[in-house]
Amino acid sequence: MRYQRPKGTADILPGDSEKWQFVEETARDIFKTYQFKEIRTPLFENFEVFSRSAGDTSDIVTKEMYDFHDKGDRHITLRPEGTAGVVRAFVENKLYGPQVLKPYKVYYMGPMYRYERPQSGRLREFHQLGVEAFGSESAALDVEVIAMGVSLLKKFGLNDLKLVINTLGDQQTRDDYRQALIDYLEPHFEELSDDSKERLHKNPLRVLDSKAPEDQKFVADAPSILDYLSDDAQAHFDETKALLTALEIPFEIDATMVRGLDYYNHTIFEIMTNSKSLGQGYTTICAGGRYNGLVKELGGPETSGVGFGLGVERLLVLMDAENIAFPNNDQLDVYVVGIGSEASATTLKLAQALRGAGFSAERDYLDRKPKAQFKSADRLNARYTMTVGESEIEQGVVNLKAMATGEETQVAMADVLNHAQQVLTGK
Ligand code: ATP
Ligand code: MG
């Protein structure tokens, strides 16, 4: 039997994993400057955490959930997205309490699971970096979150991006707009896709988000939510736009954008790219918005939230397509070359001492001749080689060679074992 990884999953091998580390480290650095702290929640949650939050008409809940009953007959779901679990943790740990500083700002990074048709930048196990900020209604926080997403992508060298925003308003807006959409779509009921027929009365906004061509022809002439904003919703949207302008962050407004999850209100946004590497047209790599009802939906007191999720696979496909260079810190400090099998214990000891002093060190484990060992040192990009044979061991010395200059010196073995830092850096 030949084993293969499950459809829609990937092995991230050395050579690529460094790119992932670079992305994660850069994100951590940026999140830190905005004072977001890391939160780690379980990879699986009770089914209801997602069905309640994403909404039972969303694609995620109706088609894409990896859910199962465990041996205790609990209905479990592998998380399809990060926000619901973070909100569940926020409520369960009573982080809404007065002793916790607001806004409460967290980030996460890790795998997500959706049963989708795999293609470029679309997997069944994929990874997101995301942020959430709870406990402030201020449009300044919406803009901080958007600005952080934009900065992050810029930091990765991506400049050819488009920020698209919209507002879903408050409850009043949603109720008024919902009715207007139903009135508009109802006469076309028979022409809609089956999904949209099903959703028209449950959640007509979903029809705008449909990818089915028969639905899309109705999107262009649909009533605009911007004509249904309550005074509060209008004020929040105006301030969001003004603050984005103040930060000189260019944006477009797309009044038909509704996002794939049901929990959003007020500001929603997507950062998109036109790169062919992810298919025709614009593809979203970072998306988010405000979700003022979600904490309450999951059993907490009314607390507002705003956040985004960014797809790491899509980011990496894009960075590769744009030929963005990743820093190459793939260098070895020292390759310890042993001449003859008697040197084995000594080279092992030297490598161990170097590693203990914080240097990367490697040696041979396949009884290679010195010449082949030097070749390995080259392939590994070693800064130094350290050679020991029978006579060096007798004299208690090693031959140290700086590979860049070819300069060779003899160093006391005791110094390498006890003062590696001094030997290699002169400090
Ligand atoms: P799409 O419309 O492309 O299906 P979505 O609306 O389902 O996206 P979100 O739930 O907002 O996506 O997730 C945020 C980001 O996570 C997306 O912009 C994308 O970069 C990434 N993402 C979502 N689903 C996948 C997937 N199956 N594989 C890889 N990345 C994904
Ligand atoms: Mg999707």
CSV table of C-alpha atoms in Angstrom, one decimal, residues 105 237 300 334 360:
chain,number,residue,atom,x,y,z
A,105,LYS,CA,-6.2,42.6,21.5
A,237,PHE,CA,-18.8,54.4,8.1
A,300,GLY,CA,-21.2,36.7,26.7
A,334,VAL,CA,31.1,25.4,11.8
A,360,SER,CA,25.3,25.9,14.6
